[in-house]
Structure formats: C-alpha cells, structure tokens
Coordinates of N, CA, C and O in Angstrom, one line a residue:
X1 N -10.6 20.3 44.2 CA -9.2 20.8 44.3 C -8.3 19.6 45.1 O -8.8 19.0 46.0
X2 N -7.1 19.5 44.7 CA -6.2 18.4 45.2 C -5.3 19.0 46.3 O -4.9 20.3 46.2
X3 N -4.9 18.3 47.3 CA -4.0 18.7 48.2 C -2.7 18.7 47.6 O -2.3 18.0 46.7
X4 N -1.8 19.7 48.1 CA -0.4 19.8 47.6 C 0.3 18.4 47.7 O 0.2 17.7 48.7
X5 N 1.0 18.0 46.6 CA 1.7 16.8 46.7 C 0.9 15.6 46.3 O 1.4 14.4 46.2
X6 N -0.4 15.8 46.0 CA -1.2 14.6 45.6 C -1.5 14.7 44.1 O -1.6 15.8 43.5
X7 N -1.7 13.6 43.5 CA -2.1 13.6 42.1 C -3.5 13.8 41.9 O -4.4 13.3 42.7
X8 N -3.9 14.4 40.8 CA -5.4 14.5 40.5 C -5.9 13.2 40.2 O -5.2 12.2 39.8
X9 N -7.3 13.0 40.4 CA -7.9 11.7 40.1 C -7.8 11.4 38.7 O -7.8 12.2 37.8
X10 N -7.7 10.0 38.4 CA -7.7 9.6 37.0 C -9.0 9.8 36.4 O -10.0 9.4 37.0
X11 N -9.2 10.3 35.1 CA -10.4 10.5 34.5 C -10.8 9.1 34.1 O -10.0 8.2 33.9
X12 N -12.2 8.9 33.7 CA -12.7 7.7 33.2 C -12.0 7.4 31.9 O -11.6 6.2 31.7
X13 N -11.7 8.3 31.1 CA -11.1 8.1 29.8 C -9.7 7.5 30.0 O -9.2 6.6 29.3
X14 N -9.0 8.1 31.0 CA -7.6 7.7 31.3 C -7.6 6.2 31.8 O -6.8 5.4 31.4
X15 N -8.6 6.0 32.7 CA -8.6 4.6 33.2 C -9.0 3.6 32.2 O -8.5 2.5 32.1
X16 N -9.9 4.0 31.3 CA -10.3 3.1 30.1 C -9.1 2.8 29.3 O -8.8 1.7 28.8
X17 N -8.2 3.8 29.1 CA -7.0 3.6 28.2 C -6.0 2.7 28.9 O -5.4 1.9 28.4
X18 N -5.7 3.0 30.3 CA -5.0 2.1 31.1 C -5.4 0.7 31.0 O -4.6 -0.3 30.8
X19 N -6.7 0.5 31.2 CA -7.3 -0.9 31.2 C -7.1 -1.5 29.7 O -6.7 -2.7 29.6
X20 N -7.3 -0.8 28.7 CA -7.1 -1.2 27.3 C -5.6 -1.6 27.1 O -5.3 -2.6 26.5
X21 N -4.7 -0.8 27.6 CA -3.3 -1.1 27.5 C -2.9 -2.3 28.2 O -2.2 -3.2 27.7
X22 N -3.4 -2.6 29.4 CA -3.1 -3.7 30.2 C -3.6 -5.0 29.6 O -3.1 -6.0 29.5
X23 N -4.8 -4.9 29.0 CA -5.4 -6.0 28.3 C -4.7 -6.4 27.1 O -4.4 -7.5 26.8
X24 N -4.3 -5.3 26.3 CA -3.5 -5.5 25.1 C -2.2 -6.2 25.5 O -1.8 -7.1 24.8
X25 N -1.5 -5.6 26.5 CA -0.2 -6.2 26.9 C -0.4 -7.7 27.2 O 0.4 -8.5 26.7
X26 N -1.4 -8.0 28.0 CA -1.6 -9.4 28.4 C -1.9 -10.3 27.1 O -1.4 -11.4 27.0
X27 N -2.8 -9.9 26.3 CA -3.1 -10.6 25.0 C -1.9 -10.8 24.2 O -1.7 -11.9 23.6
X28 N -1.1 -9.8 24.0 CA 0.2 -9.9 23.2 C 1.1 -10.9 23.8 O 1.7 -11.7 23.1
X29 N 1.2 -10.9 25.1 CA 2.1 -11.9 25.8 C 1.5 -13.3 25.5 O 2.4 -14.3 25.2
X30 N 0.3 -13.5 25.7 CA -0.3 -14.8 25.4 C -0.1 -15.2 23.9 O 0.1 -16.3 23.6
X31 N -0.3 -14.3 23.0 CA -0.1 -14.6 21.6 C 1.4 -14.8 21.3 O 1.6 -15.8 20.4
X32 N 2.4 -14.3 21.9 CA 3.7 -14.6 21.7 C 4.0 -16.1 22.1 O 4.7 -16.8 21.3
X33 N 3.4 -16.4 23.2 CA 3.6 -17.9 23.7 C 2.9 -18.8 22.7 O 3.5 -19.8 22.3
X34 N 1.7 -18.5 22.2 CA 1.1 -19.3 21.3 C 1.9 -19.4 19.9 O 2.1 -20.5 19.3
X35 N 2.5 -18.3 19.5 CA 3.2 -18.2 18.3 C 4.6 -19.1 18.5 O 5.0 -19.8 17.5
X36 N 5.2 -19.0 19.6 CA 6.4 -19.8 19.9 C 6.1 -21.3 19.8 O 6.9 -22.1 19.3
X37 N 4.9 -21.6 20.3 CA 4.5 -23.1 20.2 C 4.3 -23.6 18.8 O 4.6 -24.7 18.5
X38 N 3.9 -22.7 17.9 CA 3.7 -23.1 16.5 C 5.1 -23.3 15.9 O 5.2 -24.1 15.0
X39 N 6.1 -22.6 16.3 CA 7.4 -22.7 15.6 C 7.5 -22.0 14.4 O 6.6 -21.4 13.8
X40 N 8.7 -22.2 13.7 CA 8.9 -21.6 12.4 C 9.4 -20.2 12.4 O 9.2 -19.4 13.1
X41 N 10.4 -20.0 11.5 CA 11.0 -18.7 11.3 C 10.2 -17.6 10.6 O 10.5 -16.5 10.7
X42 N 9.2 -18.1 9.8 CA 8.4 -17.2 9.0 C 7.6 -16.2 9.9 O 7.1 -15.2 9.4
X43 N 7.5 -16.4 11.2 CA 6.6 -15.5 12.0 C 7.5 -14.5 12.8 O 7.0 -13.8 13.6
X44 N 8.7 -14.4 12.5 CA 9.6 -13.4 13.2 C 9.1 -11.9 13.1 O 9.2 -11.2 14.1
X45 N 8.6 -11.6 12.0 CA 8.1 -10.2 11.9 C 6.8 -10.0 12.8 O 6.7 -8.9 13.4
X46 N 6.0 -11.0 12.8 CA 4.8 -11.0 13.7 C 5.3 -10.9 15.2 O 4.9 -10.2 16.0
X47 N 6.3 -11.7 15.5 CA 6.8 -11.8 16.8 C 7.4 -10.4 17.3 O 7.2 -9.9 18.4
X48 N 8.1 -9.8 16.4 CA 8.7 -8.4 16.7 C 7.6 -7.4 17.0 O 7.7 -6.6 18.0
X49 N 6.5 -7.5 16.1 CA 5.4 -6.6 16.4 C 4.7 -6.8 17.7 O 4.4 -5.9 18.5
X50 N 4.6 -8.1 18.1 CA 4.0 -8.5 19.4 C 4.9 -8.0 20.5 O 4.4 -7.4 21.5
X51 N 6.2 -8.2 20.4 CA 7.1 -7.7 21.5 C 7.1 -6.2 21.6 O 7.0 -5.7 22.8
X52 N 7.1 -5.5 20.5 CA 7.0 -4.0 20.6 C 5.7 -3.6 21.1 O 5.7 -2.7 22.1
X53 N 4.6 -4.2 20.8 CA 3.4 -3.7 21.3 C 3.2 -4.1 22.8 O 2.8 -3.3 23.5
X54 N 3.6 -5.3 23.2 CA 3.5 -5.7 24.6 C 4.3 -4.7 25.5 O 3.8 -4.1 26.6
X55 N 5.6 -4.4 25.1 CA 6.4 -3.5 25.8 C 5.8 -2.0 25.9 O 5.8 -1.3 26.9
X56 N 5.3 -1.6 24.7 CA 4.8 -0.2 24.7 C 3.5 0.0 25.5 O 3.4 1.0 26.1
X57 N 2.6 -1.0 25.4 CA 1.5 -0.8 26.2 C 1.6 -0.9 27.6 O 1.0 -0.1 28.4
X58 N 2.6 -1.7 28.1 CA 2.9 -1.7 29.5 C 3.5 -0.4 30.0 O 3.1 0.2 31.0
X59 N 4.4 0.1 29.2 CA 5.0 1.4 29.6 C 4.1 2.6 29.5 O 4.0 3.5 30.3
X60 N 3.1 2.5 28.5 CA 2.2 3.5 28.3 C 1.2 3.6 29.6 O 0.9 4.7 30.2
X61 N 0.7 2.4 30.0 CA -0.1 2.3 31.2 C 0.6 2.8 32.4 O 0.1 3.6 33.2
X62 N 1.9 2.4 32.6 CA 2.7 3.0 33.8 C 2.7 4.4 33.7 O 2.6 5.1 34.8
X63 N 3.0 5.0 32.5 CA 3.1 6.5 32.6 C 2.0 7.2 32.8 O 1.9 8.2 33.5
X64 N 0.8 6.7 32.3 CA -0.5 7.3 32.7 C -0.7 7.2 34.2 O -1.3 8.2 34.7
X65 N -0.5 6.0 34.7 CA -0.9 5.9 36.1 C 0.0 6.8 37.1 O -0.5 7.2 38.1
X66 N 1.2 7.1 36.6 CA 2.0 8.0 37.4 C 1.9 9.5 37.0 O 2.6 10.4 37.4
X67 N 1.0 9.7 36.0 CA 0.7 11.1 35.5 C 1.9 11.7 34.9 O 2.2 12.9 35.1
X68 N 2.7 10.9 34.1 CA 4.0 11.5 33.5 C 3.6 12.6 32.6 O 2.6 12.5 31.9
X69 N 4.3 13.6 32.5 CA 4.2 14.8 31.6 C 4.3 14.3 30.1 O 4.0 15.0 29.3
X70 N 4.9 13.1 30.0 CA 5.2 12.6 28.6 C 4.1 11.6 28.1 O 4.2 10.9 27.1
X71 N 3.0 11.5 28.9 CA 1.9 10.4 28.7 C 1.4 10.6 27.3 O 1.1 9.7 26.6
X72 N 1.1 11.9 26.9 CA 0.4 12.1 25.6 C 1.3 11.5 24.5 O 0.8 10.9 23.5
X73 N 2.6 11.9 24.5 CA 3.5 11.4 23.5 C 3.6 9.9 23.5 O 3.7 9.2 22.5
X74 N 3.6 9.3 24.7 CA 3.7 7.9 24.8 C 2.4 7.3 24.2 O 2.5 6.2 23.6
X75 N 1.3 7.8 24.5 CA 0.0 7.3 23.9 C 0.1 7.3 22.5 O -0.5 6.4 21.8
X76 N 0.6 8.4 21.8 CA 0.6 8.4 20.4 C 1.6 7.3 19.9 O 1.2 6.6 18.9
X77 N 2.7 7.1 20.5 CA 3.6 6.0 20.1 C 2.9 4.6 20.4 O 3.0 3.7 19.5
X78 N 2.2 4.5 21.4 CA 1.5 3.3 21.7 C 0.5 2.9 20.6 O 0.3 1.8 20.2
X79 N -0.3 4.0 20.3 CA -1.3 3.7 19.3 C -0.7 3.2 18.0 O -1.2 2.3 17.3
X80 N 0.5 3.7 17.6 CA 1.2 3.3 16.4 C 1.7 1.9 16.5 O 1.5 1.1 15.6
X81 N 2.2 1.5 17.7 CA 2.7 0.2 17.9 C 1.5 -0.8 17.9 O 1.7 -1.9 17.3
X82 N 0.4 -0.4 18.4 CA -0.8 -1.3 18.4 C -1.3 -1.5 17.0 O -1.8 -2.6 16.6
X83 N -1.3 -0.4 16.3 CA -1.8 -0.6 14.8 C -0.9 -1.5 14.1 O -1.4 -2.3 13.3
X84 N 0.4 -1.4 14.2 CA 1.4 -2.2 13.6 C 1.2 -3.7 14.1 O 1.2 -4.6 13.2
X85 N 0.9 -3.9 15.2 CA 0.7 -5.2 15.8 C -0.6 -5.9 15.2 O -0.5 -6.9 14.8
X86 N -1.6 -5.1 15.2 CA -2.9 -5.5 14.6 C -2.7 -6.0 13.2 O -3.2 -7.1 12.8
X87 N -2.0 -5.2 12.4 CA -1.8 -5.5 11.0 C -1.0 -6.9 10.9 O -1.3 -7.7 10.1
X88 N 0.1 -7.0 11.7 CA 0.9 -8.2 11.8 C 0.0 -9.4 12.1 O 0.2 -10.5 11.5
X89 N -0.8 -9.3 13.0 CA -1.6 -10.3 13.5 C -2.7 -10.8 12.4 O -3.0 -12.0 12.3
X90 N -3.0 -9.8 11.6 CA -4.0 -10.0 10.6 C -3.5 -10.9 9.4 O -4.1 -11.4 8.6
X91 N -2.1 -11.0 9.5 CA -1.4 -11.9 8.5 C -1.7 -13.3 8.7 O -1.4 -14.2 7.8
X92 N -2.3 -13.7 9.8 CA -2.7 -15.1 10.2 C -4.2 -15.1 10.6 O -4.6 -15.4 11.7
X93 N -5.1 -14.8 9.5 CA -6.5 -14.7 9.8 C -7.3 -16.0 10.3 O -8.3 -15.8 10.8
X94 N -6.6 -17.1 10.0 CA -7.2 -18.4 10.5 C -6.9 -18.8 11.9 O -7.5 -19.7 12.4
X95 N -6.1 -17.9 12.6 CA -5.7 -18.3 13.9 C -6.6 -17.4 14.9 O -6.4 -16.2 14.9
X96 N -7.4 -18.1 15.8 CA -8.2 -17.3 16.6 C -7.5 -16.4 17.6 O -7.9 -15.3 18.0
X97 N -6.3 -16.9 18.1 CA -5.6 -16.1 19.0 C -5.1 -14.8 18.4 O -5.1 -13.7 19.0
X98 N -4.6 -15.0 17.2 CA -4.1 -13.8 16.4 C -5.2 -12.8 16.2 O -5.1 -11.6 16.4
X99 N -6.4 -13.3 15.9 CA -7.5 -12.4 15.7 C -8.0 -11.8 17.0 O -8.3 -10.5 17.1
X100 N -7.9 -12.4 18.1 CA -8.2 -11.9 19.4 C -7.1 -10.7 19.8 O -7.5 -9.7 20.2
X101 N -5.9 -11.0 19.4 CA -4.9 -10.0 19.6 C -5.1 -8.8 18.8 O -4.9 -7.6 19.2
X102 N -5.5 -9.0 17.5 CA -5.6 -7.8 16.6 C -6.8 -6.9 17.1 O -6.7 -5.8 17.1
X103 N -7.8 -7.6 17.6 CA -8.9 -6.8 18.3 C -8.5 -6.0 19.4 O -8.9 -4.9 19.6
X104 N -7.7 -6.7 20.4 CA -7.3 -6.0 21.5 C -6.3 -4.8 21.1 O -6.4 -3.7 21.8
X105 N -5.5 -5.0 20.1 CA -4.6 -3.9 19.7 C -5.4 -2.8 19.1 O -5.1 -1.7 19.3
X106 N -6.4 -3.1 18.3 CA -7.3 -2.0 17.7 C -7.9 -1.2 18.7 O -8.0 0.1 18.6
X107 N -8.5 -1.9 19.8 CA -9.2 -1.2 20.8 C -8.2 -0.3 21.6 O -8.5 0.9 21.9
X108 N -7.1 -0.8 21.9 CA -6.0 0.0 22.5 C -5.6 1.2 21.7 O -5.4 2.3 22.3
X109 N -5.4 1.0 20.4 CA -5.0 2.1 19.6 C -6.0 3.2 19.6 O -5.7 4.4 19.6
X110 N -7.3 2.9 19.5 CA -8.4 3.8 19.6 C -8.3 4.6 20.9 O -8.4 5.9 20.8
X111 N -8.2 4.0 22.0 CA -8.1 4.7 23.3 C -6.9 5.6 23.4 O -6.8 6.7 24.0
X112 N -5.8 5.0 23.0 CA -4.5 5.7 23.1 C -4.5 6.9 22.2 O -4.0 8.1 22.5
X113 N -5.0 6.8 21.0 CA -5.2 8.0 20.1 C -6.0 9.1 20.7 O -5.6 10.3 20.7
X114 N -7.1 8.8 21.4 CA -7.9 9.7 22.1 C -7.1 10.3 23.2 O -7.2 11.6 23.4
X115 N -6.3 9.6 24.0 CA -5.6 10.2 25.0 C -4.4 11.0 24.6 O -4.0 12.0 25.2
X116 N -3.9 10.7 23.4 CA -2.8 11.5 22.9 C -3.3 12.9 22.6 O -2.4 13.8 22.7
X117 N -4.5 13.1 22.2 CA -5.0 14.3 21.9 C -5.6 15.1 23.1 O -5.9 16.3 23.1
X118 N -5.6 14.3 24.3 CA -6.2 15.0 25.5 C -5.1 15.6 26.3 O -3.9 15.3 26.2
X119 N -5.4 16.6 27.1 CA -4.5 17.2 28.1 C -4.5 16.3 29.3 O -5.6 16.1 29.9
X120 N -3.3 15.9 29.8 CA -3.3 15.0 30.9 C -2.8 15.7 32.2 O -2.1 16.6 32.2

C-alpha cells in the first residue's frame, strides 16, 4: 500500500518501456546527426520520421515516469511513431547506424504496444 500523495512503484514492464524509449530517443538523435553529415535532400522523409520518433519517445518516457493518466494512449502513439521510423530507416539498409536505429525503434514499439494494453 502506498502513502497518500505518493506514486505507486514503477513495474518492471513500465521501467523496461521507459528504458527502451530513452534508448530509442538517443539512437534517433544520433542517427539524425549522422544523416545531416551525409547531406542531401533525398533523406528528408527519413529525417522527419527520426524527429517524430525522437520527440515521441522522450515524451512517452516522461509521461510514464510521472504516471500520467494518458500514458497508455501515449504508448500507443509512440509505438506507431517507432514503427514508422524503423520503416524509414530500413530504406537505407547499407548504413549501420540506420540499421541500429531501426532495431532500437522496433524494440521500443514492442514495449510500448505492451504498455498501451496495460493498465497503468
């Protein structure tokens, strides 16, 4: 039982999801930097997906950590952003950073989908 005014302890699943979101956020940021160094206008769709994913994963982790009542909905949106980003990264299969990002996005999407179905 928790004291009045205190938050319940974070479950292992929730902590795993927060960790996956923060890892994904970080990898997306690194990938954006890598993509900018490559240059070229042809990567704008990939850059948009990376930006959406980075922002969504950060916000999702923040909302879970503060036990927002909207966390489940945010997790569902985050899973979708991560899936879209993984697909965008797969458009450059010869780039190891893009493949690393796609993997982090898929892992985050999986944990977020699970949390979206959980009661928080």
